Amino acid sequence: MGKRSRFMYVIDHVKEELTTALAQAVAKAVQEGSLPEEMREAQIQLEVPREEAHGDWATNLAMTSARIARCAPRKIAETIVQNLDTEGTFIDQVEIAGPGFINFRLRPDWLLEVVKEIEAKGEAYGRRDIGAGRKVQVEFVSANPTGPLHVGHGRGAVVGSVLSNLLEAAGFLVTREYYINDAGNQIVNFGLSLEARYFQALGQDVPVPEQGYHGEDLKELMAEVAAEKGDFYLKMDPEERRKALTELALERKLADIKRDLADFGVTFDHWFSESKLHAEGAIKATVQKLKEEGSIYESEGALWLKSTDYGDDKDRVVIRENGVPTYLAADLAYHKNKFERGFDTVINVWGADHHGYIPRMKAGVAALGYDPDRLEILIVQLVNLLRDGEPVVMSKRTGKLVTLAEVIEEVGKDAARYFFIMRSADSHLDFDLSLAAAHTEENPVFYIQYAHARISSILRQAQELGQIPRLLERKPLSDVVDLAQVNLSLLASEVERALLKKLAFWPEEVAVAALNREPHRIARYAHDLAGSFHSFYNACRVITDDPELTLARLFLVDATGIVLRSALGILGVSAPDRM
RNA sequence: GCGCCUGUAGCUCAGGGGAUAGAGCAACGGACUUCUAAUCCGUGGGUCGUAGGUUCGAUUCCUACCAGGCGCGCCA
């Protein structure tokens, strides 16, 4: 039952039964001549009706095929229903309603299978093989190492990290990558800024260049360097000096970034250096390849990519008049490198301020001979930082933003991660620091975590009272209690069934979220599941003097805990045992 | 001017070609001798930005317009 494949769940089994039954009914009706031949082509769509009264599942098949069958929807529905064979399936009742919906009600025991499945699979319940082992690279954050991470980077970091976890759960082989922009013009400016700060630290009045980096962090860093090394760099050749200072600063800034991200639960498999592309001649090779493809021309002394051939609205410079490659050139070399590494799909998580860059990047990939659909770009809208409902803008004259480290410090890792992922990526996010930091009331993170703490608490008490044997932390209850001896059909109340149904849909949720690249769905699911659990908790006492009922409910509680941990695990939010 | 995102309850947002549009917060009224009240139950609250179009059916898709955000470099 639902166990044909490792990744086929009760929910999939039910959907398949419905689809098969409908398809066979249509085929039979066509054969009898009561429906026209064209009906065989009809697509079968299943949906979960909003209204409980409309059953567990419904299909609009009769309505969508009314035109093709040249017949009134309700008439078609009747014909289909007459030919429906539900023998041996979970389908219990079928009715025609409204303009021609066919509504299905399932046998109540289908939900009990879900408990068995969750107990059998543990936290693997919900895993999918829709990725089928295909290799996906997710590139995210990739903030310039010339300054600290700020709040804006936080959202991209969480979206990328949760999306990666989600894709892994869906059966993709995921590589998480950070592209370090440690070359090019900005690094020249970075070096000049460092040099100026260094001189300043030694008491010389040298201004930071207009185009340079004015942040306090560099001032502090160079003050440290001056304190450690004194005037060591002063006597060096200026070019050597800037190079040395740049290398030292990049190393330290990158270490800071890695630490901040690690504190945020964000890790990477690869840190990819742009400078490596320059050093290895990859940029030259990429431009050469584009030339061979006929996508490069010369004009005004520069080399241009004919990106308009691939849908961009203007052509783009790749090699400047002065011979220096543009950022785009490096990025094209980088993406060529990605595809050469064998990724089937490459996903870039970008801030909304970079969305204008998409057409030229896609064009470049196409010009290099790769299918541009293999490059997906997930745009994450910008974050409005608030405190008590009031905007928190620039903090100082230099335009210094609130750093990610400060936010984590103020609201904690779990709350920060949840707030960054709770809205869809294309919605502009209001992040209210005071709300996220609130350890009481209206904080959704604690609402979810509290549900998990309650679950742990119940299981703890059941053990202390001797209702169940000692259980290893976070192991399924079925490890110590024989589930076959438990009467799960006692889980029959409305709240219990609502909770079971929520659990049944977890694999479906993982699939939909992964396919649509919508990690925020997992946050919503976790919140909904916690809500279903809280309602159950308040309506049903778990530990009672009725051992049979107690055991059945303990399994429901345990199964909820397992799924809640899976969802929180994907979100990278902790699941506490007490609060 | 052109492009991308957004416009849904007082606020923040889900949802989505279907049957009576949802959640959280805020407001109001209830529930702790019982496994954690960081919880639950109930009430009120909506021309789904505006106008057209496609469709058996549009809040959802298309077009135009209005409003907000972001972007339109031989910057990254």
Coordinates of C-alpha atoms in Angstrom, one line a residue, chain A residues 238-540:
Chain A
P238 CA 53.0 51.6 -3.8
E239 CA 51.7 48.9 -6.1
E240 CA 53.2 46.1 -4.0
R241 CA 51.8 47.8 -0.9
R242 CA 48.3 47.9 -2.3
K243 CA 48.5 44.3 -3.4
A244 CA 49.7 43.2 0.1
L245 CA 47.1 45.2 1.9
T246 CA 44.4 43.9 -0.4
E247 CA 45.3 40.3 0.0
L248 CA 45.4 40.7 3.8
A249 CA 42.1 42.5 3.9
L250 CA 40.3 40.1 1.6
E251 CA 41.4 37.2 3.7
R252 CA 40.1 38.8 6.8
K253 CA 36.9 40.1 5.4
L254 CA 36.2 36.8 3.8
A255 CA 36.8 35.1 7.2
D256 CA 34.3 37.5 8.7
I257 CA 31.7 36.7 6.1
K258 CA 32.2 33.0 6.5
R259 CA 31.8 33.3 10.3
D260 CA 28.6 35.5 10.0
L261 CA 27.1 33.0 7.6
A262 CA 28.0 30.0 9.7
D263 CA 26.4 31.7 12.7
F264 CA 23.3 32.0 10.5
G265 CA 23.3 28.3 9.6
V266 CA 24.4 29.0 6.1
T267 CA 27.2 26.9 4.6
F268 CA 28.7 26.4 1.2
D269 CA 30.3 23.5 -0.6
H270 CA 32.5 25.8 -2.7
W271 CA 33.9 29.3 -2.5
F272 CA 34.7 30.2 -6.0
S273 CA 37.2 33.0 -6.7
E274 CA 36.8 35.3 -9.6
S275 CA 40.5 35.9 -9.6
K276 CA 41.0 32.3 -10.4
L277 CA 39.2 32.8 -13.7
H278 CA 41.6 35.7 -14.6
A279 CA 44.6 33.7 -13.5
E280 CA 43.7 30.7 -15.5
G281 CA 42.9 32.6 -18.7
A282 CA 39.3 31.4 -18.5
I283 CA 38.0 34.8 -19.5
K284 CA 40.2 35.0 -22.6
A285 CA 39.1 31.5 -23.5
T286 CA 35.5 32.4 -23.1
V287 CA 35.8 35.5 -25.3
Q288 CA 37.6 33.4 -27.8
K289 CA 34.8 30.8 -27.8
L290 CA 32.2 33.5 -28.3
K291 CA 34.3 34.9 -31.2
E292 CA 34.2 31.5 -32.8
E293 CA 30.5 31.4 -32.4
G294 CA 30.3 34.7 -34.2
S295 CA 28.8 36.5 -31.1
I296 CA 31.6 39.1 -30.7
Y297 CA 32.3 42.2 -32.7
E298 CA 34.6 45.2 -32.3
S299 CA 33.3 48.7 -32.1
E300 CA 34.7 52.0 -30.7
G301 CA 37.8 50.1 -29.7
A302 CA 36.0 47.6 -27.5
L303 CA 34.8 44.1 -27.9
W304 CA 31.0 43.6 -27.7
L305 CA 28.7 40.6 -27.1
K306 CA 25.9 40.5 -29.7
S307 CA 23.4 39.8 -26.9
T308 CA 20.6 41.3 -29.0
D309 CA 20.8 38.1 -31.1
Y310 CA 19.5 36.3 -28.0
G311 CA 16.8 38.6 -26.7
D312 CA 18.7 41.3 -24.9
D313 CA 17.7 44.9 -25.7
K314 CA 21.2 46.1 -26.4
D315 CA 24.6 44.6 -27.0
R316 CA 27.1 44.5 -24.1
V317 CA 30.8 45.3 -23.8
V318 CA 32.9 42.4 -22.7
I319 CA 36.4 43.8 -23.2
R320 CA 36.8 47.5 -22.6
E321 CA 38.7 50.0 -24.9
N322 CA 41.6 49.8 -22.4
G323 CA 41.7 46.0 -22.8
V324 CA 40.3 45.2 -19.3
P325 CA 37.4 42.7 -19.3
T326 CA 34.1 43.8 -17.8
Y327 CA 32.3 42.1 -15.0
L328 CA 30.0 40.4 -17.5
A329 CA 33.0 38.8 -19.2
A330 CA 34.1 37.3 -15.9
D331 CA 30.6 36.2 -15.2
L332 CA 30.3 34.5 -18.6
A333 CA 33.5 32.7 -17.9
Y334 CA 32.2 31.7 -14.6
H335 CA 28.9 30.3 -16.0
K336 CA 30.8 28.5 -18.7
N337 CA 32.8 26.9 -16.0
K338 CA 29.7 25.9 -14.1
F339 CA 28.2 24.1 -17.1
E340 CA 31.6 22.5 -17.8
R341 CA 31.5 21.1 -14.3
G342 CA 28.4 19.1 -15.3
F343 CA 25.5 20.8 -13.5
D344 CA 22.2 20.1 -15.2
T345 CA 20.7 23.2 -13.8
V346 CA 22.3 26.3 -12.4
I347 CA 20.2 28.5 -10.1
N348 CA 21.4 32.0 -9.1
V349 CA 19.7 33.8 -6.3
W350 CA 19.9 37.5 -6.9
G351 CA 18.7 40.7 -5.2
A352 CA 16.0 42.7 -7.1
D353 CA 18.6 45.4 -7.8
H354 CA 20.3 43.0 -10.2
H355 CA 17.2 41.9 -12.2
G356 CA 18.1 44.1 -15.1
Y357 CA 21.2 41.8 -15.6
I358 CA 19.1 38.7 -16.4
P359 CA 18.6 39.2 -20.2
R360 CA 22.3 39.7 -20.9
M361 CA 23.3 36.7 -18.7
K362 CA 20.8 34.5 -20.4
A363 CA 21.9 35.8 -23.7
G364 CA 25.5 35.1 -22.9
V365 CA 24.8 31.5 -21.8
A366 CA 22.8 31.0 -25.0
A367 CA 25.7 32.4 -27.1
L368 CA 28.1 30.0 -25.4
G369 CA 25.9 27.2 -26.8
Y370 CA 24.0 26.2 -23.6
D371 CA 20.2 26.1 -23.3
P372 CA 19.4 29.3 -21.4
D373 CA 16.7 27.5 -19.5
R374 CA 19.3 25.6 -17.7
L375 CA 20.2 28.9 -16.0
E376 CA 17.4 29.8 -13.6
I377 CA 17.5 33.2 -11.8
L378 CA 15.6 33.6 -8.6
I379 CA 15.0 37.2 -7.9
V380 CA 14.6 38.1 -4.2
Q381 CA 12.9 41.4 -3.5
L382 CA 14.5 44.0 -1.2
V383 CA 14.0 44.1 2.5
N384 CA 12.5 47.0 4.5
L385 CA 14.0 47.0 7.9
L386 CA 11.7 48.3 10.6
R387 CA 11.7 48.7 14.4
D388 CA 8.4 49.1 16.1
G389 CA 6.8 49.7 12.7
E390 CA 9.2 52.6 11.9
P391 CA 11.8 52.3 9.1
V392 CA 15.4 51.8 10.1
V393 CA 17.3 53.5 7.4
M394 CA 21.0 54.4 7.0
S395 CA 22.7 54.4 10.3
K396 CA 25.6 56.8 9.7
R397 CA 26.9 59.5 7.3
T398 CA 28.7 56.9 5.2
G399 CA 25.5 55.1 4.4
K400 CA 26.5 52.2 6.6
L401 CA 23.7 49.7 6.7
V402 CA 22.6 47.5 9.5
T403 CA 24.8 44.4 9.4
L404 CA 23.5 40.8 9.3
A405 CA 25.6 40.1 12.4
E406 CA 23.7 42.8 14.3
V407 CA 20.4 41.4 13.2
I408 CA 21.2 37.9 14.3
E409 CA 22.6 39.3 17.6
E410 CA 19.3 41.2 18.2
V411 CA 16.7 38.6 17.2
G412 CA 18.5 35.3 17.1
K413 CA 19.2 32.9 14.3
D414 CA 15.9 31.1 14.3
A415 CA 13.7 34.1 14.2
A416 CA 15.9 35.8 11.6
R417 CA 15.9 32.8 9.3
Y418 CA 12.1 32.3 9.7
F419 CA 11.3 36.0 8.9
F420 CA 13.5 36.0 5.9
I421 CA 11.8 32.9 4.4
M422 CA 8.2 33.3 5.5
R423 CA 7.2 35.5 2.5
S424 CA 7.5 34.6 -1.2
A425 CA 10.7 35.8 -2.7
D426 CA 8.9 38.2 -5.0
S427 CA 7.1 40.0 -2.3
H428 CA 8.8 43.0 -0.8
L429 CA 9.6 42.1 2.8
D430 CA 9.0 44.1 5.9
F431 CA 11.3 42.8 8.6
D432 CA 10.3 44.2 11.9
L433 CA 13.2 43.8 14.4
S434 CA 11.0 44.3 17.4
L435 CA 8.5 41.7 16.2
A436 CA 11.1 39.2 15.3
A437 CA 12.8 39.7 18.7
A438 CA 9.6 39.4 20.7
H439 CA 9.8 36.3 22.8
T440 CA 6.1 36.5 23.6
E441 CA 2.8 36.8 21.7
E442 CA 2.6 37.2 18.0
N443 CA 5.9 35.6 16.9
P444 CA 5.3 32.8 14.4
V445 CA 8.7 31.2 15.0
F446 CA 7.9 30.5 18.6
Y447 CA 4.4 29.3 17.7
I448 CA 6.0 26.5 15.7
Q449 CA 8.8 25.8 18.1
Y450 CA 6.3 25.7 20.9
A451 CA 4.4 23.0 19.2
H452 CA 7.5 20.9 19.0
A453 CA 8.4 21.6 22.6
R454 CA 4.9 20.4 23.6
I455 CA 5.3 17.2 21.6
S456 CA 8.6 16.5 23.3
S457 CA 7.0 17.2 26.7
I458 CA 4.1 14.8 26.1
L459 CA 6.5 12.0 25.1
R460 CA 8.7 12.7 28.0
Q461 CA 5.7 12.5 30.4
A462 CA 4.4 9.3 28.8
Q463 CA 7.8 7.7 29.5
E464 CA 8.0 9.0 33.0
L465 CA 4.5 7.6 33.7
G466 CA 5.5 4.3 32.2
Q467 CA 2.9 4.5 29.4
I468 CA 5.6 3.8 26.9
P469 CA 9.2 2.4 27.3
R470 CA 12.2 4.6 27.3
L471 CA 12.7 6.1 24.0
L472 CA 15.9 7.3 22.4
E473 CA 15.8 11.0 21.7
R474 CA 14.2 11.8 18.4
K475 CA 13.7 8.1 17.4
P476 CA 10.3 7.0 16.1
L477 CA 8.0 5.7 18.8
S478 CA 7.5 2.5 16.7
D479 CA 11.1 1.6 17.8
V480 CA 9.8 0.7 21.2
V481 CA 6.1 0.1 20.7
D482 CA 4.7 -2.4 18.2
L483 CA 2.5 -0.2 16.0
A484 CA 0.7 -3.3 14.7
Q485 CA -0.9 -3.7 18.1
V486 CA -2.2 -0.1 18.2
N487 CA -5.7 0.8 17.4
L488 CA -5.2 3.8 15.2
S489 CA -8.8 4.0 14.2
L490 CA -9.5 5.6 17.6
L491 CA -8.1 8.8 16.0
A492 CA -11.5 9.7 14.7
S493 CA -12.3 13.2 16.0
E494 CA -12.4 16.2 13.7
V495 CA -9.2 17.8 15.0
E496 CA -7.4 14.5 14.9
R497 CA -8.4 13.9 11.3
A498 CA -7.5 17.4 10.4
L499 CA -4.0 16.9 11.8
L500 CA -3.6 13.5 10.0
K501 CA -4.6 15.1 6.8
K502 CA -2.0 17.9 7.2
L503 CA 0.6 15.2 7.8
A504 CA -0.6 13.3 4.7
F505 CA 0.1 16.3 2.5
W506 CA 3.7 16.9 3.6
P507 CA 5.3 14.9 0.6
E508 CA 3.0 16.8 -1.7
E509 CA 4.1 20.1 -0.2
V510 CA 7.8 19.2 -0.7
A511 CA 7.2 18.3 -4.3
V512 CA 5.3 21.5 -5.1
A513 CA 7.7 23.8 -3.3
A514 CA 10.7 22.2 -4.9
L515 CA 9.3 22.2 -8.5
N516 CA 8.2 25.8 -8.3
R517 CA 11.3 26.9 -6.4
E518 CA 9.1 28.3 -3.6
P519 CA 10.9 27.7 -0.3
H520 CA 8.6 30.0 1.6
R521 CA 5.9 27.3 1.2
I522 CA 7.8 25.2 3.8
A523 CA 7.6 28.0 6.3
R524 CA 3.9 28.2 5.8
Y525 CA 3.4 24.5 6.0
A526 CA 5.3 24.4 9.3
H527 CA 3.1 27.1 10.7
D528 CA -0.1 25.4 9.5
L529 CA 1.0 22.1 10.9
A530 CA 1.8 23.7 14.2
G531 CA -1.6 25.2 14.2
S532 CA -3.3 21.9 13.5
F533 CA -1.3 20.4 16.4
H534 CA -2.2 23.2 18.9
S535 CA -5.9 22.7 18.0
F536 CA -5.6 19.0 18.6
Y537 CA -3.7 19.5 21.8
N538 CA -6.4 21.8 23.2
A539 CA -9.2 19.5 22.2
C540 CA -7.8 16.1 23.0

